[in-house]
Tab-separated table of C-alpha atoms in Angstrom:
chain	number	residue	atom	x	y	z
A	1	UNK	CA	3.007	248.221	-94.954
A	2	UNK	CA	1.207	251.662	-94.474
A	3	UNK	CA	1.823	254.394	-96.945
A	4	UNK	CA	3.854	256.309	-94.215
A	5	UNK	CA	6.249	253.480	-94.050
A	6	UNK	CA	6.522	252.721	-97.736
A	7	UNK	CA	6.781	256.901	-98.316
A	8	UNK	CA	9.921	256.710	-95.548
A	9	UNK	CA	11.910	253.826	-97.467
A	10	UNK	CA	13.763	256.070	-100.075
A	11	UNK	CA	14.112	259.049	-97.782
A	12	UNK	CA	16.223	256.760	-94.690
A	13	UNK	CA	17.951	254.928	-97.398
A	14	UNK	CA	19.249	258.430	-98.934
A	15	UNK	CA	19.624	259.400	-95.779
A	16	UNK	CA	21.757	256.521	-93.569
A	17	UNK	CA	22.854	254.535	-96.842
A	18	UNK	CA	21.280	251.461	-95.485
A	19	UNK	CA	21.116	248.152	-97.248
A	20	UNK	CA	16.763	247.310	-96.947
A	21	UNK	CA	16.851	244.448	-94.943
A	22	UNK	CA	13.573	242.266	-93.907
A	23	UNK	CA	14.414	238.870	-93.482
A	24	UNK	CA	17.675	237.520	-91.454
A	25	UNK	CA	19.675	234.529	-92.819
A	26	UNK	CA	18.220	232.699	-89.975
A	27	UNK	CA	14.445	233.124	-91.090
A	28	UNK	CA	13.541	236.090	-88.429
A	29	UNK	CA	11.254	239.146	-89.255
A	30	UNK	CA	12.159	243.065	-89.136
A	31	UNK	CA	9.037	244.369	-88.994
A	32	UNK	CA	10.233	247.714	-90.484
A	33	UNK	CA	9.637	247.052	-93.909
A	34	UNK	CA	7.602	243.874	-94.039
A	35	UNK	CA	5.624	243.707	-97.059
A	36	UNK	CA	2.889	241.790	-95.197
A	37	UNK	CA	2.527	238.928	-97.312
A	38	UNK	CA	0.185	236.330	-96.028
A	39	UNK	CA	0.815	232.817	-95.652
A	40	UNK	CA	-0.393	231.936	-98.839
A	41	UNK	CA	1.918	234.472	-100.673
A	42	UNK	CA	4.627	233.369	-98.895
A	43	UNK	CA	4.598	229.607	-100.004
A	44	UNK	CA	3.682	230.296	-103.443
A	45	UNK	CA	6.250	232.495	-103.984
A	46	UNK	CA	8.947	230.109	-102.236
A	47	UNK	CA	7.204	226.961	-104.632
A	48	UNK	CA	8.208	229.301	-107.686
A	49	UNK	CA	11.837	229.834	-106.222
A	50	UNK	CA	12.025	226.050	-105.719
A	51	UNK	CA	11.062	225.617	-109.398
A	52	UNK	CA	13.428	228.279	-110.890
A	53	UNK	CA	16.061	226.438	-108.980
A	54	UNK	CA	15.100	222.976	-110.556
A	55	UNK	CA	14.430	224.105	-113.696
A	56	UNK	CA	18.601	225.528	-113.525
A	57	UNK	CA	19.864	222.200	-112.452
A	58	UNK	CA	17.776	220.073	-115.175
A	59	UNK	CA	18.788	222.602	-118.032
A	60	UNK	CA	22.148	221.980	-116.531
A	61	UNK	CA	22.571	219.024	-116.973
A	62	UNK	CA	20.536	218.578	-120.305
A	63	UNK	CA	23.131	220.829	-121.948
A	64	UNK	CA	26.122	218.824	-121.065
A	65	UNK	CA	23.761	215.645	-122.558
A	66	UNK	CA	23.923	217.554	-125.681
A	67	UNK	CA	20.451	217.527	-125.751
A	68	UNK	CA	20.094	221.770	-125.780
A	69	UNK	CA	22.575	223.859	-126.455
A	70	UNK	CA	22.899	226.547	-123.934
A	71	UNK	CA	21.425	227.457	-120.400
A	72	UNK	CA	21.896	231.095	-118.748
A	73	UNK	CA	20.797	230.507	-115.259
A	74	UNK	CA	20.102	232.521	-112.186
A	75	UNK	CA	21.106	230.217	-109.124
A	76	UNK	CA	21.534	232.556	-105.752
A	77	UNK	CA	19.428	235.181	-107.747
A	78	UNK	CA	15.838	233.989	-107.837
A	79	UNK	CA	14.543	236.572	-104.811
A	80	UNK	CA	16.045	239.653	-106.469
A	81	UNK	CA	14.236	237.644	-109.748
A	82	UNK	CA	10.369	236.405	-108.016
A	83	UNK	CA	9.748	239.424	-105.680
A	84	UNK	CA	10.500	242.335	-107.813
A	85	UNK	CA	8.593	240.482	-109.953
A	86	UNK	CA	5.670	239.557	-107.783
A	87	UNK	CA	5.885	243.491	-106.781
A	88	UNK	CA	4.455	244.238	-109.981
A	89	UNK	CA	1.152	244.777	-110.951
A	90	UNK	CA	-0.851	242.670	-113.570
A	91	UNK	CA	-1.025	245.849	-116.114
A	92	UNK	CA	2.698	246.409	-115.978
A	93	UNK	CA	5.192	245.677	-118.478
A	94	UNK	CA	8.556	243.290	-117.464
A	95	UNK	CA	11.766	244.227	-119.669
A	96	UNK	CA	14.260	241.261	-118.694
A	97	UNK	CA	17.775	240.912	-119.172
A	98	UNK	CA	18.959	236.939	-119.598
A	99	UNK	CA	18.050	235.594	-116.342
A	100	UNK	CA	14.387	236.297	-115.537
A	101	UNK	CA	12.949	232.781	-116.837
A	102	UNK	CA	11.020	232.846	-113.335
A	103	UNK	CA	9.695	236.102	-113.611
A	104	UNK	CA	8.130	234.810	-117.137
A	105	UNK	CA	6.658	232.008	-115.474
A	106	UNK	CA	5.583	233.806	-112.218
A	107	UNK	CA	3.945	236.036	-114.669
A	108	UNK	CA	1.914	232.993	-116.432
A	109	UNK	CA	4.336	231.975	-119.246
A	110	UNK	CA	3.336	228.105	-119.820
A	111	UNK	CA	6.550	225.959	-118.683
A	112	UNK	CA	5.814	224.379	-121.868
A	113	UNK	CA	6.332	227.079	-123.591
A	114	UNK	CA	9.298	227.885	-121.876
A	115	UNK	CA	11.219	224.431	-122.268
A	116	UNK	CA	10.233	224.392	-125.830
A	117	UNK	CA	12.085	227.553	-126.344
A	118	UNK	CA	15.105	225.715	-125.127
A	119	UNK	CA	15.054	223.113	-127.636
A	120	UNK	CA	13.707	225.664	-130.374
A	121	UNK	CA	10.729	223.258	-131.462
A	122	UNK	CA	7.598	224.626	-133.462
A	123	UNK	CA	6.475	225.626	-130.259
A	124	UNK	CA	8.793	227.825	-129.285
A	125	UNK	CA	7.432	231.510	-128.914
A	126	UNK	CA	10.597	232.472	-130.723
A	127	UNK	CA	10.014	229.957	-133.696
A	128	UNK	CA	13.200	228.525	-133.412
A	129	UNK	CA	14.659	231.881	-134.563
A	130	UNK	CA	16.572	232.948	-131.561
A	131	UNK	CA	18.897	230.472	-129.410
A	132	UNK	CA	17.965	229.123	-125.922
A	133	UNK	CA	16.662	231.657	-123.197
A	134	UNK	CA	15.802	234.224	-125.473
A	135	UNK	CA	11.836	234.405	-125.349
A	136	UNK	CA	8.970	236.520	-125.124
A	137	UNK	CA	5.835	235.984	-123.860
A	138	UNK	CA	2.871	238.838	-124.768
A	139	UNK	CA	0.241	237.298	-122.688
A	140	UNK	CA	2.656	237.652	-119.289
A	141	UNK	CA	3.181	241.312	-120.668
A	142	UNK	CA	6.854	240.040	-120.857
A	143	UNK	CA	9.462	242.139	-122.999
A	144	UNK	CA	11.242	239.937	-125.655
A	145	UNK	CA	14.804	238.876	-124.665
A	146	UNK	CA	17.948	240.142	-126.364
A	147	UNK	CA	21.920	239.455	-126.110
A	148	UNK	CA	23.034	242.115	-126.655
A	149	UNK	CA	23.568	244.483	-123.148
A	150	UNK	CA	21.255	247.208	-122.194
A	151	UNK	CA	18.962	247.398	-124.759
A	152	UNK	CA	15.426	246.611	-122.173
A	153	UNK	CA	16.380	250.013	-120.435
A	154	UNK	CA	15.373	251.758	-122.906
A	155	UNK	CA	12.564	249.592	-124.036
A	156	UNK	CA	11.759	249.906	-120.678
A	157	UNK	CA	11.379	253.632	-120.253
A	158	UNK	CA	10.163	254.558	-124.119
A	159	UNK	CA	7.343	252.080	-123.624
A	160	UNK	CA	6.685	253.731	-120.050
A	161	UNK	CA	6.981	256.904	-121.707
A	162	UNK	CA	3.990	255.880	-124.298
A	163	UNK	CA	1.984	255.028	-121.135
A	164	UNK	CA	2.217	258.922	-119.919
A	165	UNK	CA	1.316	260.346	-123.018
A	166	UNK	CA	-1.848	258.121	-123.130
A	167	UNK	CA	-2.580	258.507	-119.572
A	168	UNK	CA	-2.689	254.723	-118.695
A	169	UNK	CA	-1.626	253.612	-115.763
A	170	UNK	CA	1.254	251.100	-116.341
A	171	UNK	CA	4.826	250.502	-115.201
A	172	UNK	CA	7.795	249.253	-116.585
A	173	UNK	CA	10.274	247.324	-114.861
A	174	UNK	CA	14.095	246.982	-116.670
A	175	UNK	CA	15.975	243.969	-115.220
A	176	UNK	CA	19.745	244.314	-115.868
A	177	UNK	CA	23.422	243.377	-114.604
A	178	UNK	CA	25.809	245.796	-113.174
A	179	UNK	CA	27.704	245.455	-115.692
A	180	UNK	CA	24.645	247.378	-117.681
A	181	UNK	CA	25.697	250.167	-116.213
A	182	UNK	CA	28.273	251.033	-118.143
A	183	UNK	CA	25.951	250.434	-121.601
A	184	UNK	CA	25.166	253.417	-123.821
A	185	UNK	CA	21.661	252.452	-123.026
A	186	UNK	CA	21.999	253.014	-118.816
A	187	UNK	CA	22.798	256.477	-119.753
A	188	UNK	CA	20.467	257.365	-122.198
A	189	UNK	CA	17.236	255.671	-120.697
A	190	UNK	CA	18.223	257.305	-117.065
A	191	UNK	CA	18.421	260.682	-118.468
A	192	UNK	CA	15.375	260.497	-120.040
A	193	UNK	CA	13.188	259.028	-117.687
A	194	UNK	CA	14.627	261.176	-115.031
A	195	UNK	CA	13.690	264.193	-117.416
A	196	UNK	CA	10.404	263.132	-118.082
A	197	UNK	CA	9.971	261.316	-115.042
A	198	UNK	CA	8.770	257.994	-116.795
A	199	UNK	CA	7.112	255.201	-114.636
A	200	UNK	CA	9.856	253.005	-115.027
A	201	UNK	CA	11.551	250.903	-111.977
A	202	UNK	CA	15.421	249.995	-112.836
A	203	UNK	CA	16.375	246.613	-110.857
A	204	UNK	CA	19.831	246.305	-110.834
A	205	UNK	CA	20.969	242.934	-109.979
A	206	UNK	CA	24.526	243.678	-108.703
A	207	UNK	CA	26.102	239.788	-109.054
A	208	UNK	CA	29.167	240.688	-108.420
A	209	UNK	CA	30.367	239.726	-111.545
A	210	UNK	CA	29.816	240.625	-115.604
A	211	UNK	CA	30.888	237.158	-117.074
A	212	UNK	CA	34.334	237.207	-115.845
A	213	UNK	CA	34.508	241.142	-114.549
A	214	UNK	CA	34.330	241.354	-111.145
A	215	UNK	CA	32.348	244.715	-108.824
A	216	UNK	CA	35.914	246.879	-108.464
A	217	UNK	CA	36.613	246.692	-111.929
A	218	UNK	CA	33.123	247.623	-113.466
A	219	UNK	CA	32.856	251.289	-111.706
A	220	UNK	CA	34.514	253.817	-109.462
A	221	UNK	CA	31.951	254.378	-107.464
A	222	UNK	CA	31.362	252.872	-104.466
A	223	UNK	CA	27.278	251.574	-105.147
A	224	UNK	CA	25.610	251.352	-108.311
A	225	UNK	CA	22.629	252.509	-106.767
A	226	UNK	CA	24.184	255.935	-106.481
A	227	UNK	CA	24.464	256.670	-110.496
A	228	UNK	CA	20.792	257.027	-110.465
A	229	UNK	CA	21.513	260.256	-108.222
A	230	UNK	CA	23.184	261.737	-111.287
A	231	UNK	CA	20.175	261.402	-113.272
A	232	UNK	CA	17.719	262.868	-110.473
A	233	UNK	CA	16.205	259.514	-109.957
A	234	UNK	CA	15.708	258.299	-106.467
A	235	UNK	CA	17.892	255.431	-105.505
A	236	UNK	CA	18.984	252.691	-103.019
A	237	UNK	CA	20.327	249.183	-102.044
A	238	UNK	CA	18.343	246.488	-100.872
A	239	UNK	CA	18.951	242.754	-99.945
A	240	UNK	CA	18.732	240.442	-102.892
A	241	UNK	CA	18.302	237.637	-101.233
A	242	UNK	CA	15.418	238.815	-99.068
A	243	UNK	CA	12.510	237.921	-100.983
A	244	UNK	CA	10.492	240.080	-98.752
A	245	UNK	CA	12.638	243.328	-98.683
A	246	UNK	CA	12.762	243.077	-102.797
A	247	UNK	CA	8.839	242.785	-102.533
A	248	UNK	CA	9.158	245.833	-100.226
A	249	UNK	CA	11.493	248.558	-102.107
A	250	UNK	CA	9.653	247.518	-105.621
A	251	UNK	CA	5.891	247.938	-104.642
A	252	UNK	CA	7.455	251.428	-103.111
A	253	UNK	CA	8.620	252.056	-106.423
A	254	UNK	CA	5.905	250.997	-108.273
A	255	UNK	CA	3.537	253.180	-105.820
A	256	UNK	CA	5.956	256.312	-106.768
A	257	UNK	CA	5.773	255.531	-110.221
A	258	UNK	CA	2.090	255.047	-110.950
A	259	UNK	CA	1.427	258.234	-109.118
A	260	UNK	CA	3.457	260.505	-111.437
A	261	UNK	CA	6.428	260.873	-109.283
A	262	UNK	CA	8.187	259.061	-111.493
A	263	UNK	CA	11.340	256.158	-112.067
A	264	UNK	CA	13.229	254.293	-109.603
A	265	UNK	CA	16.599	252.448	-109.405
A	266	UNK	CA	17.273	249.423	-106.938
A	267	UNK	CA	20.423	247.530	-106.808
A	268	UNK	CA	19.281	244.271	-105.366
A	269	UNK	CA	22.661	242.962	-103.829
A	270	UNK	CA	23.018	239.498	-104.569
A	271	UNK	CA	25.567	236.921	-106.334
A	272	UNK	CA	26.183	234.456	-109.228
A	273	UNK	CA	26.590	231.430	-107.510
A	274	UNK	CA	26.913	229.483	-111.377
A	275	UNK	CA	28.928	230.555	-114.413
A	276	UNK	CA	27.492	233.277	-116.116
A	277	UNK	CA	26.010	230.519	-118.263
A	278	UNK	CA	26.735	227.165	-119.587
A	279	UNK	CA	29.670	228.018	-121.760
A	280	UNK	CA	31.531	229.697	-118.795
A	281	UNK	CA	33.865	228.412	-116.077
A	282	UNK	CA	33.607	230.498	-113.345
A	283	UNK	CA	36.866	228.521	-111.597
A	284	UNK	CA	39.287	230.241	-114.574
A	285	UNK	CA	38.768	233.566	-112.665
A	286	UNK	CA	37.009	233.466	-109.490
A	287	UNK	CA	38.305	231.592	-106.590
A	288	UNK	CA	35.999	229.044	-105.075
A	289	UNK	CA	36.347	230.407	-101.394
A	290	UNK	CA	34.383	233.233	-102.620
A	291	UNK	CA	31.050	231.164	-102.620
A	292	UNK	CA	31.333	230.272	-98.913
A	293	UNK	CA	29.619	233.051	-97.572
A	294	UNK	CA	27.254	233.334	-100.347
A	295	UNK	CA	25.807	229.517	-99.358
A	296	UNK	CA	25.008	231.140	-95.975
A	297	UNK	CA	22.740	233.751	-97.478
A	298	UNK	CA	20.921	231.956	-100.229
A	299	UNK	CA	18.016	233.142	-100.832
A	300	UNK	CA	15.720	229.699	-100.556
A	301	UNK	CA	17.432	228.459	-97.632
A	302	UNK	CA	16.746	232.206	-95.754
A	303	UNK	CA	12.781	231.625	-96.990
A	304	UNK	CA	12.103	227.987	-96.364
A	305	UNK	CA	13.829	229.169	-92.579
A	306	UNK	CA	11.330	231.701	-92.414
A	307	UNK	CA	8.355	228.861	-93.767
A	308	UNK	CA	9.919	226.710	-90.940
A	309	UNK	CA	9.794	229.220	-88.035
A	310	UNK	CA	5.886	230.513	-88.739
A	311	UNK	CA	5.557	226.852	-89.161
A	312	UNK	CA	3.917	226.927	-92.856
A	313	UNK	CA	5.904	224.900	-95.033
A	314	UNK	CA	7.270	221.274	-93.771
A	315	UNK	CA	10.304	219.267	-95.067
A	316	UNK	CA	7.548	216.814	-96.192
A	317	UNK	CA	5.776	218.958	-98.061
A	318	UNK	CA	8.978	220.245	-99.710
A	319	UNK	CA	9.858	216.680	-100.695
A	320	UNK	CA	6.445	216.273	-102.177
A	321	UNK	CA	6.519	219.385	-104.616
A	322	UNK	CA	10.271	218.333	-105.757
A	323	UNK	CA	8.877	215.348	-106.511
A	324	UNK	CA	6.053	217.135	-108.409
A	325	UNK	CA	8.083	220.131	-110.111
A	326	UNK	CA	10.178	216.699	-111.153
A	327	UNK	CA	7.647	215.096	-112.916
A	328	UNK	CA	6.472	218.252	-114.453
A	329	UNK	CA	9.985	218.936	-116.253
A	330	UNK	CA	10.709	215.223	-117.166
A	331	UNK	CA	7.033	215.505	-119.031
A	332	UNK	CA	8.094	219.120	-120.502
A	333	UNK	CA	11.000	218.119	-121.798
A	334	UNK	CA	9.498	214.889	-122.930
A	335	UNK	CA	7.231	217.051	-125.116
A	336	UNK	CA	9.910	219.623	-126.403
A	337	UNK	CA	12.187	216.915	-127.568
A	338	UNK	CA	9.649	215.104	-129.647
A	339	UNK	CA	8.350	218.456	-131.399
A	340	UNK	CA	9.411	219.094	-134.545
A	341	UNK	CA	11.585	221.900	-135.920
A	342	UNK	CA	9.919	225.028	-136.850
A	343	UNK	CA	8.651	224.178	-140.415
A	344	UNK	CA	11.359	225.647	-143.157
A	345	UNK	CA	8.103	228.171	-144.354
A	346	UNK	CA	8.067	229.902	-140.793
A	347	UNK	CA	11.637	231.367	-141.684
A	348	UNK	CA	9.371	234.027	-143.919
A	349	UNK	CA	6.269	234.562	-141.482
A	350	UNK	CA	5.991	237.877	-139.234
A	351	UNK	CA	7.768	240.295	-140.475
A	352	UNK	CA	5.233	241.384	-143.692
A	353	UNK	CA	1.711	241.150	-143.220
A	354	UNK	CA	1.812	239.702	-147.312
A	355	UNK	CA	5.001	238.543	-148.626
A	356	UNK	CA	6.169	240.945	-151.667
A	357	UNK	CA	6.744	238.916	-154.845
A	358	UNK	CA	10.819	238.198	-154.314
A	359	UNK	CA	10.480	236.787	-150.817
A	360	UNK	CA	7.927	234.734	-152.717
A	361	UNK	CA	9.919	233.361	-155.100
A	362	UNK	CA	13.133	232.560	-152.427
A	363	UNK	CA	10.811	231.047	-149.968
A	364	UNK	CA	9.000	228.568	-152.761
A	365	UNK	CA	12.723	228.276	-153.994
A	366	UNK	CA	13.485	227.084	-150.460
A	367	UNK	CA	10.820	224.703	-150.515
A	368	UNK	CA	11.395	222.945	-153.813
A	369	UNK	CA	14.590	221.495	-151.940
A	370	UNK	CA	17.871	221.770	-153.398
A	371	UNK	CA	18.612	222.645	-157.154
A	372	UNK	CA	21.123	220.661	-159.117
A	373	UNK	CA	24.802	222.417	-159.327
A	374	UNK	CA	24.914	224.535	-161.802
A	375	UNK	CA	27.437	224.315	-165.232
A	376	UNK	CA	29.063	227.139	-164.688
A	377	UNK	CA	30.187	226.247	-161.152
């Protein structure tokens, strides 16, 4: 894309109130906004799509084993997930919300790592400390992951606020739901980096639903993407399912950001497909009809039709890396499960850099087991 195109995306988009659109559900190219991704890019980024995808259904279906005890997923979102991802330089910082486990990975967080996290071994980044999908990984330059909603937008745009004031040239990206937008923390880290024009990029994935709150009944207005107006922060839709439009409208942003002319918001337009995780039944409150469409536009089936058409990527080779990502997740999880817990000491590591003399005292307490009831109880 030439930097007259990529300067024109948020200027049209303001202007006609277009949805960014690159690739059609039947694989075909608008050359408008193509993010010119080589062959190359385009298979490894549609190999880490196919992963994220199998990595869902295992966790799936190792949670209703028992063997873990909750999965957050992001079927139907892994394009809005990979590209703005991909879009992102290796200096920049990732914020997630719940459902960016490919990002992470994408990024170069081990899968090992990852899976142990879900069965909170020793191994776990997390120590066991935090329950499953709730990770960090430094080395990725990947934002620890939190519950509670909203809290990685500001993260987000103080830490991109630390890289002004030292002059380095980073970028933050904040992941979040729609149903973010109605935080405390959507307000107060839009206002501020729209103040001090922070190099932050907001992705909103707009799901269509917060857990069991559907679009109409989050907001008022009639896109998400237009609250960012409010805050003087330049703002549009794009195609969540296009791998390469998401590519396209987040290296824009990232361009604008890292040359002072500060944050973004995109509300990548895509939909929950699953539960909102493994302790949700979607059929209580959405009716099943509403998926039909959705199929259509998945976002793997609209790449691998694209793979198809430039001829790149054939069904045999596709059987071949299932077959591989398979073996790679039965040996993962193989490994996780026969970890051991986090030892009992690790409960008192990494907060103090030395232990003052009462945390001492509990944690060799701890260790000497269990004390015999006492006569006055």
């Amino acid at each position: 894309m030439t930097s007259a195109q990529e300067s024109s995306i948020y200027d049209q988009v303001e202007r006609d109130d277009d949805v960014v659109r690159v690739l059609g559900t039947d694989g075909s190219l608008d050359s408008q906004h193509d993010p010119g991704l080589s062959a190359e890019e385009a298979v490894h980024l549609y190999r880490h799509m196919l992963l994220t995808r199998m990595i869902d259904e295992r966790l799936v279906t190792l949670q209703r084993q028992g063997r873990i005890g909750f999965h957050i997923g992001s079927l139907g979102e892994e394009a809005a997930i990979i590209g703005s991802a991909y879009a992102m330089r290796k200096q920049d910082w990732l914020f997630p919300c719940y459902r960016e486990f490919g990002a992470a990975l994408l990024r170069g967080m081990p899968l090992q790592r990852y899976v142990d996290n879900m069965f909170g071994n020793a191994n776990d980044p997390v120590k066991g400390r935090q329950m499953p999908d709730h990770y960090t990984c430094k080395a990725a330059q990947f934002g620890s992951v939190s519950s509670p909603i909203g809290t990685q937008i500001t993260q987000a745009v103080g830490f991109a606020w630390a890289a002004k004031i030292q002059k380095k040239d980073l970028v933050t990206l904040a992941y979040f739901g729609e149903g973010a937008t109605s935080s405390n923390e959507f307000h107060n880290g839009l206002n501020f980096a729209g103040v001090f024009k922070t190099p932050t990029v907001f992705l909103c994935r707009n799901n269509g639903w917060a857990i069991s709150v559907p679009t109409e009944r989050q907001t008022a207005t009639r896109t998400f993407a237009e609250k960012g107006i409010a805050y003087g922060i330049p703002s549009l839709r794009v195609d969540g399912n296009d791998l390469f439009a998401v590519i396209a409208v987040t290296r824009d942003a990232v361009r604008r950001a890292s040359q002072g002319e500060g944050p973004t918001l995109i509300e990548a337009i895509t939909y929950r497909m699953g539960g909102h995780s493994t302790s949700d039944d979607p059929t209580r409150y959405r009716d099943k009809t509403l998926l039909d469409p959705w199929h259509e536009r998945d976002p793997l089936t609209r790449i691998k039709r694209y793979l198809d058409k430039q001829g790149l990527f054939t069904d045999a080779e596709e059987q071949k890396l299932k077959a591989e990502i398979d073996a790679r997740l039965k040996d993962a999880v193989e490994i996780a499960e026969k970890t051991p817990a986090p030892a009992l000491e690790s409960l008192f590591e990494d907060v103090y850099e030395k232990l003052s003399w009462n945390l001492r005292e509990q944690r060799d307490e701890l260790l000497a087991g269990p004390r015999a009831p006492s006569a006055h109880h």
